[in-house]
mmCIF file of C-alpha atoms and ligand atoms in Angstrom:
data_model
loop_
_atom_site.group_PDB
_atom_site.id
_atom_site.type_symbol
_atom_site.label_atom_id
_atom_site.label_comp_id
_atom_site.label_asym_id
_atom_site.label_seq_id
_atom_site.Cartn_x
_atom_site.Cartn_y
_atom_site.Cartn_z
ATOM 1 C CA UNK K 1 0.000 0.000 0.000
ATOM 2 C CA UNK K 2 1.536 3.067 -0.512
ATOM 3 C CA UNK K 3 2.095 6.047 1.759
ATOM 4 C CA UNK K 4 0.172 8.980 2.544
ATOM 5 C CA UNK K 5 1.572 11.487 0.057
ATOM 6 C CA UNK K 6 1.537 15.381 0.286
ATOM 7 C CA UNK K 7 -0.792 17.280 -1.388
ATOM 8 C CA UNK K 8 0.975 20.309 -2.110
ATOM 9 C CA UNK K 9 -2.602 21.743 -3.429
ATOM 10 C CA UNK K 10 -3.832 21.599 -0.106
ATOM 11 C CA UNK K 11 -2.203 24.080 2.849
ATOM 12 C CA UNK K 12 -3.860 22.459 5.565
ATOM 13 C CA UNK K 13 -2.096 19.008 4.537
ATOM 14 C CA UNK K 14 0.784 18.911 6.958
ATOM 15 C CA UNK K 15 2.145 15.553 5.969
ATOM 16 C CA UNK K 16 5.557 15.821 7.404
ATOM 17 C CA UNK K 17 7.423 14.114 3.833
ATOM 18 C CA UNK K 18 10.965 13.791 5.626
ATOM 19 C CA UNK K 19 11.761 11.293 7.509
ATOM 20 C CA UNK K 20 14.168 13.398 9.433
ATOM 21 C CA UNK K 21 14.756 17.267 10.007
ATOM 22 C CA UNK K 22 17.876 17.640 10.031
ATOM 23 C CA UNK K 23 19.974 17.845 6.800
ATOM 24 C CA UNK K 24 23.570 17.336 5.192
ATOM 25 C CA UNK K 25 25.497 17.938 2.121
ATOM 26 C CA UNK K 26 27.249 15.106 2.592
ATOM 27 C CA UNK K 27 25.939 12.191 0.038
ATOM 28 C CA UNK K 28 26.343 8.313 1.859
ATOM 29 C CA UNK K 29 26.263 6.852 -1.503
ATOM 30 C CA UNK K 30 28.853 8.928 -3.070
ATOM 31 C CA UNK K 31 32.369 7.818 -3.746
ATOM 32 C CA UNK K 32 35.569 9.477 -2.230
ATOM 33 C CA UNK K 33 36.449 11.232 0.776
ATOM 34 C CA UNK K 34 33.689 13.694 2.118
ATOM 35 C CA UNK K 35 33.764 16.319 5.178
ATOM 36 C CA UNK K 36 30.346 18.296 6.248
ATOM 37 C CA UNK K 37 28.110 18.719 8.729
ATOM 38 C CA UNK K 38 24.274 17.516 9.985
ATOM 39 C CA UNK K 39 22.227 20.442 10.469
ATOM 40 C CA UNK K 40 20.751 20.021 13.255
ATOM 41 C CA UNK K 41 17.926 23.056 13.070
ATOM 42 C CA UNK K 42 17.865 25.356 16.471
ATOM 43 C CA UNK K 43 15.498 28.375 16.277
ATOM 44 C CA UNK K 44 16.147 30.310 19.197
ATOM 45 C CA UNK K 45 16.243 33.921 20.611
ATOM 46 C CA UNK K 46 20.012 34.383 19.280
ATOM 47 C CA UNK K 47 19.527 32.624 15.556
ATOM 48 C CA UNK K 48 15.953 32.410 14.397
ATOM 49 C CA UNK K 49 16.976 30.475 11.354
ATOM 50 C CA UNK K 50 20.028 28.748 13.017
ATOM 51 C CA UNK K 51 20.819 25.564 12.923
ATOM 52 C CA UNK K 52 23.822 23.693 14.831
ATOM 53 C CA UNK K 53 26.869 22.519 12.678
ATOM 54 C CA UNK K 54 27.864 18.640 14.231
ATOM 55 C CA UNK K 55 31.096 17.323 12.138
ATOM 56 C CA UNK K 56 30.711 14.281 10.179
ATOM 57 C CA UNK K 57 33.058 12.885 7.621
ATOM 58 C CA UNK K 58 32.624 9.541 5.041
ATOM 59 C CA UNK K 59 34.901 8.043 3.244
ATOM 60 C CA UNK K 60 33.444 5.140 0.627
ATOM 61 C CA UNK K 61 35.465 2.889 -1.619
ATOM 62 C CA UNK K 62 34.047 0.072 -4.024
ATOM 63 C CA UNK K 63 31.700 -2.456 -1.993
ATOM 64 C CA UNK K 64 32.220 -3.689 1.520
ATOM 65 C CA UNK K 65 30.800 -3.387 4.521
ATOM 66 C CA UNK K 66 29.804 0.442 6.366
ATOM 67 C CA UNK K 67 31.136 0.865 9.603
ATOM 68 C CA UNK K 68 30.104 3.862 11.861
ATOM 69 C CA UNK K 69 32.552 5.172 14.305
ATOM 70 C CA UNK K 70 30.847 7.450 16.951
ATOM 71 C CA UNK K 71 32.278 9.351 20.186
ATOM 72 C CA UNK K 72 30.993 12.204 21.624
ATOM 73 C CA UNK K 73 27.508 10.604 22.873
ATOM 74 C CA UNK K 74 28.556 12.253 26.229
ATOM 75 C CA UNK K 75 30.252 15.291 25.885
ATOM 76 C CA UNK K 76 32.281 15.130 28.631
ATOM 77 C CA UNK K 77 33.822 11.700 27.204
ATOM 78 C CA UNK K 78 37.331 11.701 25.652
ATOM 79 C CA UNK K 79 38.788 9.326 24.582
ATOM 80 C CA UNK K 80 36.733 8.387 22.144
ATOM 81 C CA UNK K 81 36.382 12.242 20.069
ATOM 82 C CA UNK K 82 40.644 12.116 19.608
ATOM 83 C CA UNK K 83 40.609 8.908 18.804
ATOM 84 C CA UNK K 84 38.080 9.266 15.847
ATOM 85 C CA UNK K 85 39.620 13.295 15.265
ATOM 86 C CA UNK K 86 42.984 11.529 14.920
ATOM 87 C CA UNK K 87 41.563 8.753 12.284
ATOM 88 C CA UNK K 88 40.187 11.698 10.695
ATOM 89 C CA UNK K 89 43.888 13.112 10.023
ATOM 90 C CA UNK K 90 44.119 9.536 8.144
ATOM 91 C CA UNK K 91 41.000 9.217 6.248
ATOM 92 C CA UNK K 92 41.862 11.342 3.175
ATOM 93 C CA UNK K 93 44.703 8.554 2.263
ATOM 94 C CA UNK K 94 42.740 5.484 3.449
ATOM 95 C CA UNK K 95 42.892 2.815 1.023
ATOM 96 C CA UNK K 96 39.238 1.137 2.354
ATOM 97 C CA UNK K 97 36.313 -1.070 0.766
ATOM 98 C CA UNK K 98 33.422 -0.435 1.754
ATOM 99 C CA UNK K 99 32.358 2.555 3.392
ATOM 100 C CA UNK K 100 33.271 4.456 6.828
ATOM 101 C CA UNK K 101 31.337 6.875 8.973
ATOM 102 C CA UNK K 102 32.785 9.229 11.303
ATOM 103 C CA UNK K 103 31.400 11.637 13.840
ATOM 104 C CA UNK K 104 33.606 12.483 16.422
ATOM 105 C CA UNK K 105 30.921 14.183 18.973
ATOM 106 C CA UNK K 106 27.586 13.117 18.609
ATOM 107 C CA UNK K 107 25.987 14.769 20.743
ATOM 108 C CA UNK K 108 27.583 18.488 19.400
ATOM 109 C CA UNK K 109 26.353 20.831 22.079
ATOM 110 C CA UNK K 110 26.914 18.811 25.051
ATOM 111 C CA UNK K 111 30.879 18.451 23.501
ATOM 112 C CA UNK K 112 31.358 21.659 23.373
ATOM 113 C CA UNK K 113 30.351 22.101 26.677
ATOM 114 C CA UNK K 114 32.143 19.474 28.312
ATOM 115 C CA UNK K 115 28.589 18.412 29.828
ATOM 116 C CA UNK K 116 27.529 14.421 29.811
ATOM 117 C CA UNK K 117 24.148 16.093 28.649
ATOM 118 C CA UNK K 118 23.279 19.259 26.172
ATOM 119 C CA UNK K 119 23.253 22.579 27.724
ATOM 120 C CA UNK K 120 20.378 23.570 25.246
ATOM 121 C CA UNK K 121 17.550 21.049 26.407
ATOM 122 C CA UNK K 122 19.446 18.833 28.946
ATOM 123 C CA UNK K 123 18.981 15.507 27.505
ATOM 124 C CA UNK K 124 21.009 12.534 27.479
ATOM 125 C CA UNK K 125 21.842 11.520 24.386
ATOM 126 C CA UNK K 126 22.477 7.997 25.542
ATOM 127 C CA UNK K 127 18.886 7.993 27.355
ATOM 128 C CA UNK K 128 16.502 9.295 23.834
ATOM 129 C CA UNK K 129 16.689 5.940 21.532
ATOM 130 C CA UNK K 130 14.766 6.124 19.261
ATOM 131 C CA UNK K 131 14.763 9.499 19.454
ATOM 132 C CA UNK K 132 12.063 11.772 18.388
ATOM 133 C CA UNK K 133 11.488 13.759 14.495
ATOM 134 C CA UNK K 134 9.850 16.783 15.886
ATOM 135 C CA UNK K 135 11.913 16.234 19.504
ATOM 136 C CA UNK K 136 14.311 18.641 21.063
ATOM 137 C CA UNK K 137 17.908 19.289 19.804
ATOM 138 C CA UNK K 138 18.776 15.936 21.180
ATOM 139 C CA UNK K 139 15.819 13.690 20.593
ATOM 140 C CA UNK K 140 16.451 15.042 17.202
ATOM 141 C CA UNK K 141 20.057 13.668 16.961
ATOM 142 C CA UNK K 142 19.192 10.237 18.382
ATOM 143 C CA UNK K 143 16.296 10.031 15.639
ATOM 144 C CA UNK K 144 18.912 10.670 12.787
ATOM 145 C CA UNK K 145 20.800 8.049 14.022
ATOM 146 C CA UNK K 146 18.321 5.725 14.248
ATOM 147 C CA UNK K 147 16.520 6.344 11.197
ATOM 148 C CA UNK K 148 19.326 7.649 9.008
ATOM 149 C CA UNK K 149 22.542 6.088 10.154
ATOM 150 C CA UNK K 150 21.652 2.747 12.110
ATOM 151 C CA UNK K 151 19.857 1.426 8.536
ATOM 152 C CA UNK K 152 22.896 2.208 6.687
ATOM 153 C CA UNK K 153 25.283 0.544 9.131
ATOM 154 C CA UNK K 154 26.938 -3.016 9.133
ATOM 155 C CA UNK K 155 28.969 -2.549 12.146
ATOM 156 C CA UNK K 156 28.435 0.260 14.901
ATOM 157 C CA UNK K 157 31.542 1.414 17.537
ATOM 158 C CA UNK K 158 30.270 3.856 20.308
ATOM 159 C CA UNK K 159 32.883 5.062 22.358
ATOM 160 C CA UNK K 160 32.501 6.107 25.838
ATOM 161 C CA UNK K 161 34.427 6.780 28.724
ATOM 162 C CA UNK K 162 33.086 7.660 32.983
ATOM 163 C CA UNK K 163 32.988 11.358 31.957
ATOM 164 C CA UNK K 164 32.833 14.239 35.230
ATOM 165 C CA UNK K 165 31.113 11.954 37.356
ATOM 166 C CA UNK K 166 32.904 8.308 37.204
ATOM 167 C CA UNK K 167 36.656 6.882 36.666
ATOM 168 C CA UNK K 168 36.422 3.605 34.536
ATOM 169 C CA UNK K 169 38.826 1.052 33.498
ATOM 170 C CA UNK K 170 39.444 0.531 30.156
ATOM 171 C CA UNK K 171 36.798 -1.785 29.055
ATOM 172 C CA UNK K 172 35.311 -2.735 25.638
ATOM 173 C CA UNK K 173 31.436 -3.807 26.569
ATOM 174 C CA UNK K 174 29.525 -6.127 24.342
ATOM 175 C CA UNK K 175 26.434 -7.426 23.559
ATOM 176 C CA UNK K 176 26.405 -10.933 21.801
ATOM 177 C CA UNK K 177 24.234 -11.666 19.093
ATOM 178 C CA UNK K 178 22.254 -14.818 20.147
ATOM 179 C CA UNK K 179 22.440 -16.470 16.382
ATOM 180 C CA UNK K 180 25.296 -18.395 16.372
ATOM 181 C CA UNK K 181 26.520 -17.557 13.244
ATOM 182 C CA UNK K 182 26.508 -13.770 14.083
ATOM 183 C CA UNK K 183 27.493 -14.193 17.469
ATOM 184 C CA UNK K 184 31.065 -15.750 15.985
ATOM 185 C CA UNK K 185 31.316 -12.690 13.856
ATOM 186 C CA UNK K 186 30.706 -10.649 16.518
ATOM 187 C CA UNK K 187 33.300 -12.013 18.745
ATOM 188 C CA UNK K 188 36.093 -11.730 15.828
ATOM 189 C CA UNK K 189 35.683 -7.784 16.530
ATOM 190 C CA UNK K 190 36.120 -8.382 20.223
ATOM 191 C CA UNK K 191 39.125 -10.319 19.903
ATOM 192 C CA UNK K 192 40.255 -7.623 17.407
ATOM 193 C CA UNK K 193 40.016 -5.053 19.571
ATOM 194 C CA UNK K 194 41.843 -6.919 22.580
ATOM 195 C CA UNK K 195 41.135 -4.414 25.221
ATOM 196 C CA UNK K 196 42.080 -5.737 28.367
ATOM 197 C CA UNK K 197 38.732 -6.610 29.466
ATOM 198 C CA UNK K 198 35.093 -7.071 27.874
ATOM 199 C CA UNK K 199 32.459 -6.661 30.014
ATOM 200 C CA UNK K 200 29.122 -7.557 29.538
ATOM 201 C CA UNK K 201 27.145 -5.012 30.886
ATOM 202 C CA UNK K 202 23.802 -4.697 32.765
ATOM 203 C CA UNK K 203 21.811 -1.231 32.480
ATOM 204 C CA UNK K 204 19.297 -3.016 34.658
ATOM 205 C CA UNK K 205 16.664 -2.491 32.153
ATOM 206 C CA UNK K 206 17.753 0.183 30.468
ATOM 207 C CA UNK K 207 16.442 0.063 26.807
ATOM 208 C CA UNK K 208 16.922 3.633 25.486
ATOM 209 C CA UNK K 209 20.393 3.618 24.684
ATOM 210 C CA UNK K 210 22.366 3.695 21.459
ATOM 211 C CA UNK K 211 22.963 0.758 21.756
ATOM 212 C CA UNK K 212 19.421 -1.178 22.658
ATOM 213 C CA UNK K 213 18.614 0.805 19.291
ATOM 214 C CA UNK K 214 21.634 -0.656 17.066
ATOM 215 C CA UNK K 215 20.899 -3.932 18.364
ATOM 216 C CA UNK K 216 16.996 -3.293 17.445
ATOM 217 C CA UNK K 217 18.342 -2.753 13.759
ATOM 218 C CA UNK K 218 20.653 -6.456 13.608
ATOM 219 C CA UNK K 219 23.761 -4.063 13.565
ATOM 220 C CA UNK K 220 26.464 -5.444 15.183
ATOM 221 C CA UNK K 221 27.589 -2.705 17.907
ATOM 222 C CA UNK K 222 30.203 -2.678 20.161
ATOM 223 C CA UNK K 223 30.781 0.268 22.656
ATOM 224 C CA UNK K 224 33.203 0.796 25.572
ATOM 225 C CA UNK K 225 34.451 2.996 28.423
ATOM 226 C CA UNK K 226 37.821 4.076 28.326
ATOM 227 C CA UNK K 227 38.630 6.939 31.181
ATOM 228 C CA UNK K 228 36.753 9.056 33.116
ATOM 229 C CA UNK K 229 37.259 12.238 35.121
ATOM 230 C CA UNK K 230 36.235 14.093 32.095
ATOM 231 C CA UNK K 231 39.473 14.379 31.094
ATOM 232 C CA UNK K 232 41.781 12.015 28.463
ATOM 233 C CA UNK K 233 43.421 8.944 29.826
ATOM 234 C CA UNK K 234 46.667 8.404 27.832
ATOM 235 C CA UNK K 235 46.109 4.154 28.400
ATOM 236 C CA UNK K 236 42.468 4.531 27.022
ATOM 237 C CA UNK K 237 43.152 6.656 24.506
ATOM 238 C CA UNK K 238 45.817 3.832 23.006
ATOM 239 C CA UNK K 239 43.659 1.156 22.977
ATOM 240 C CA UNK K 240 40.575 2.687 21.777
ATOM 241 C CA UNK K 241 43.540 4.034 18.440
ATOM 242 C CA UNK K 242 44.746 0.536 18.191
ATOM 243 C CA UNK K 243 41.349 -1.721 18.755
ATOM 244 C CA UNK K 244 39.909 0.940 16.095
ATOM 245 C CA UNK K 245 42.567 -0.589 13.621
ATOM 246 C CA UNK K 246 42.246 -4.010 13.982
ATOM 247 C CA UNK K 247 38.391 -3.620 14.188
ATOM 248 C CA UNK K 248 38.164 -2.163 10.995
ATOM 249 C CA UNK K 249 40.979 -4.766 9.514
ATOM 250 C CA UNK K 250 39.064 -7.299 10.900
ATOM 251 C CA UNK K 251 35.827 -6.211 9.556
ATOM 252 C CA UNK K 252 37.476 -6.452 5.944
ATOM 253 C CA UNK K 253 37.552 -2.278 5.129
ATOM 254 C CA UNK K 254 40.850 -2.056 5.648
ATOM 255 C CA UNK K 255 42.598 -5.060 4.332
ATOM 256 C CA UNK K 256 46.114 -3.304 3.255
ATOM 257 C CA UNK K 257 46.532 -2.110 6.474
ATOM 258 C CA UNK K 258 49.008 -3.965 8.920
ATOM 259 C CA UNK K 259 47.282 -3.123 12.141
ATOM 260 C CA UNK K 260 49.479 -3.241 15.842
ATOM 261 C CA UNK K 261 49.129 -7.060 17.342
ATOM 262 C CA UNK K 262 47.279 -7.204 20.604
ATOM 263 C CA UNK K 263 48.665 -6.415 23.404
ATOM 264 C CA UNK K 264 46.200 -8.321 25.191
ATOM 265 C CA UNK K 265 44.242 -11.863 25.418
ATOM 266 C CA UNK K 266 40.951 -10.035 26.634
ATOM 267 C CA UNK K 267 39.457 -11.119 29.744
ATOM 268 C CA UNK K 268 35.623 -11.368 29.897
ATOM 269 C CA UNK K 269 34.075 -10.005 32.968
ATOM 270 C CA UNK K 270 30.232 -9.496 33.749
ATOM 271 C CA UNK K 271 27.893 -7.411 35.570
ATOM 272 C CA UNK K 272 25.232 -9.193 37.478
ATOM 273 C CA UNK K 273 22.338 -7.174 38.222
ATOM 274 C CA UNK K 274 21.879 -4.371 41.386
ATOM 275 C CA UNK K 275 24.063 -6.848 43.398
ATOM 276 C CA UNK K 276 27.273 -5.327 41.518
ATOM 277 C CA UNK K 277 25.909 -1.689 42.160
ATOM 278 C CA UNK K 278 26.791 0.364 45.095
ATOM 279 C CA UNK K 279 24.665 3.039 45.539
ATOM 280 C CA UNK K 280 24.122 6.259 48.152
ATOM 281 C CA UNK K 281 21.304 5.574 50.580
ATOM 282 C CA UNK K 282 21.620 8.952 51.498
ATOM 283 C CA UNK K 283 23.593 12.231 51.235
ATOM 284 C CA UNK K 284 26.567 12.713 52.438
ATOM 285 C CA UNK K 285 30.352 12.799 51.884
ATOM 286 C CA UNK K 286 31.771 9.325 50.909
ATOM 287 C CA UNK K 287 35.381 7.932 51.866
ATOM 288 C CA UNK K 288 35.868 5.296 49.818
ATOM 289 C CA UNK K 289 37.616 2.429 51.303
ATOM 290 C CA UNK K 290 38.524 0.813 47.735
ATOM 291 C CA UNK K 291 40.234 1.551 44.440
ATOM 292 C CA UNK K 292 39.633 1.112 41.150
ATOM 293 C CA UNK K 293 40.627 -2.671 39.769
ATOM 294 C CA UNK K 294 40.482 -3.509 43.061
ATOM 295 C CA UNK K 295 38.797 -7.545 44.186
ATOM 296 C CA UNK K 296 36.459 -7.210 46.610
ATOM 297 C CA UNK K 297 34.381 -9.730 48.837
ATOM 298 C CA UNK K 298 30.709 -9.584 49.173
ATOM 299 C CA UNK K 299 30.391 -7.994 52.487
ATOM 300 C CA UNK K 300 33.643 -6.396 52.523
ATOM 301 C CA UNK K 301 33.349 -2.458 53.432
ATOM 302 C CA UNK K 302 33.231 0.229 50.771
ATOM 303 C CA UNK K 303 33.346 2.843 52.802
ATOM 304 C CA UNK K 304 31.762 5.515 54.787
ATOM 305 C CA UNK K 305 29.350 8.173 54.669
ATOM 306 C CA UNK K 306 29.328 10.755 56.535
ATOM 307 C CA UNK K 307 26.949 13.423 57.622
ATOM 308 C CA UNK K 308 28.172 16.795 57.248
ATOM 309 C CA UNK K 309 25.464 18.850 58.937
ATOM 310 C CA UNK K 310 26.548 15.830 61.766
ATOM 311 C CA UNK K 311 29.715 15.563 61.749
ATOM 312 C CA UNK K 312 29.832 14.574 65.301
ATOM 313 C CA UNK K 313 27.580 11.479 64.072
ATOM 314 C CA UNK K 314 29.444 8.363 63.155
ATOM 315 C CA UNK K 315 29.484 7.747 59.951
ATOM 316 C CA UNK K 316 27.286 5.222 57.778
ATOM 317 C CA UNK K 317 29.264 1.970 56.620
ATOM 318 C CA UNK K 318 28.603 0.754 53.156
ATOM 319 C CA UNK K 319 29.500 -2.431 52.102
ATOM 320 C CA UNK K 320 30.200 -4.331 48.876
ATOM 321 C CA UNK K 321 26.549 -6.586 47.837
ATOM 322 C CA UNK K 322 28.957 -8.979 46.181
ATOM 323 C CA UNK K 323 32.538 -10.085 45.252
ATOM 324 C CA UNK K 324 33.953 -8.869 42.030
ATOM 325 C CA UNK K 325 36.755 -6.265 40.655
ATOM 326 C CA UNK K 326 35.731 -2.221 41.188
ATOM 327 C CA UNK K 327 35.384 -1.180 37.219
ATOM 328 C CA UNK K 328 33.586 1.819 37.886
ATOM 329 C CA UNK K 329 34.106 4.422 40.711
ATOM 330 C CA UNK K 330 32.612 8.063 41.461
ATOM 331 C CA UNK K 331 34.245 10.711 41.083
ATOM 332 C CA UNK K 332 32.852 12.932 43.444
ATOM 333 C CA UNK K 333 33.018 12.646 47.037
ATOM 334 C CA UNK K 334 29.469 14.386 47.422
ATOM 335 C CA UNK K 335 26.645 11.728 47.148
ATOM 336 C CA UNK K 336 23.219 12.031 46.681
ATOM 337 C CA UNK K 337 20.442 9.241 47.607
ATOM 338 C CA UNK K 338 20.667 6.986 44.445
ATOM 339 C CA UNK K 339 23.569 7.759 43.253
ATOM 340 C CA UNK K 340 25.994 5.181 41.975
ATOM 341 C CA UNK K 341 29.106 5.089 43.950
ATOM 342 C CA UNK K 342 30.804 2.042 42.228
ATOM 343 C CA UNK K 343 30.480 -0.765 39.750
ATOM 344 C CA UNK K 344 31.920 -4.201 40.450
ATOM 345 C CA UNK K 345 32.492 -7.144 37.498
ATOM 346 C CA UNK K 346 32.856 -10.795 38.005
ATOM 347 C CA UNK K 347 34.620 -12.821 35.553
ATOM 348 C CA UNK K 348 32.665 -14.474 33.043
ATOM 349 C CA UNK K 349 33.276 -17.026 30.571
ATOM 350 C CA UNK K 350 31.204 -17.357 27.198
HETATM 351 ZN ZN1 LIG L 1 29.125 7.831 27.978
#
């Protein structure tokens, strides 16, 4: 049957005909080496008829696979943004086949800011899948994605890191594909990569991310967390380079290239529900009692909260819910009920 068309005859028909609002110059099916931007429309008191200019560059060779490369989904994330800047340096004299994506910073405003969510409307990029058409700024970007880039996409990389509010260890996270035959492909990229650990993560329900959404679309996605702070870590920043090269060697775009060997045999590690979670039962100022990479024992103390409009009080002990290694820890020593103070992994085997 086919769709409801516009009738341009008609004023009152407000069909919206596009299936997204914001726009590009750059052409997906195009050959060669192109740099632009998705217009990302913001009508505001400063700029009426503005718009907001987020980088993207493609470069497309022959046939092969497409392989989208994202940072940036955080803005205050960044390991992943130099990485892919750096790669862009390359691209112009990449010998690919296929086709490969690039945005450095996803989520443009929030970047710019340094903010794990956009100054203009708040949101969290990583929360919005699948985004909205008519959204705000944000919901707008996460609907591109899903409707624009996602389809296009063989392969998806999202790369994260803790940002302000968490240190993380280097960690490539993955979601297996339950077909066998996919789930082998998949796990060729993981060994690829080599980071020193894959983790399989649990958002505890969380479905709105970027990657829930690649997954609803058959891509195969990998993400991963490689700092924190909101600053660069040097370590993270040199495996997220070299796992980039062997993914994309791996995946068959780059076969001239003679990517680094691993430096690693990754080791798979797991997150098991709220058990692994240590959260603030209340506010307070936290001493933590552990460091990151750290094992811990279920039981073991985590550390202590205390009071500060009590300080006389003694303080609150909090203690581990299980055993398993510290990959996650806050940065800040300020908590707030609810908020996650650390993230524990147990190893897993696949
Ligand atoms: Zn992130």
């Amino acid at each position: 049957m086919p769709g409801r068309q516009n009738d341009p005859t008609n004023p009152t028909d407000l069909t919206p005909t596009r299936k997204t609002l914001i726009s590009t110059e750059i052409d997906y099916e195009r050959e060669g080496f192109q740099t632009g931007v998705l217009r990302i429309p913001y009508s505001h008191d400063r700029s009426a008829y503005g718009h907001i200019p987020a980088p993207v560059a493609v470069l497309k060779q022959g046939a092969g696979p497409t392989v989208l490369l994202t940072g940036g989904n955080h803005g205050d994330e960044y390991e992943g943004p130099l990485a892919l800047m750096k790669l862009l340096q390359r691209m112009p004299t990449m010998q690919i086949q296929g086709r490969l994506i690039v945005i450095p910073a996803l989520n443009f405003p929030a970047f710019l800011n340094g903010s794990r969510t956009s100054p203009i409307d708040r949101g969290n990029l990583n929360r919005m899948f699948p985004g909205d058409r008519n959204g705000s700024v944000t919901a707008m970007i996460a609907h591109y994605v899903d409707s624009e880039l996602f389809p296009r996409a063989d392969v998806v990389l999202d790369l994260h890191a803790g940002g302000a509010s968490f240190n993380h260890m280097p960690t490539l996270l993955a979601a297996l594909p339950s077909d066998p035959a996919r789930r082998a492909e998949y796990l060729k990229l993981v060994d690829a990569f080599a980071a020193p650990h894959t983790m399989i993560m649990d958002l505890l329900g969380e479905d709105r991310t970027y990657g829930a959404a690649a997954e609803r679309h058959g891509t195969l996605f990998l993400c991963g967390e490689f700092g924190g702070f909101g600053s660069c870590n040097v370590e993270g920043l040199a495996i997220v380079e070299q796992g980039l090269r062997r993914v994309l060697h791996a995946t068959g775009l780059t076969r001239g290239d003679s990517p680094p060997p691993p430096r690693h045999d990754t080791r798979f590690i797991a997150v098991e529900g709220t058990r692994h979670y240590l959260f603030a039962p209340r506010h307070g100022v936290f001493e933590p009692c552990f460091t990151l990479g750290q094992q811990v024992a279920a039981g073991e103390l985590a550390g202590r909260l205390f009071d500060p409009h009590a300080p006389w009080e003694r303080p609150r002990e909090l203690h581990f819910g299980a055993a398993g290694m510290v990959v996650c820890a806050r940065s800040f020593a300020g908590v707030a009920p609810g908020d996650c103070i650390a993230l524990l992994a147990s190893p897993a085997t696949l």
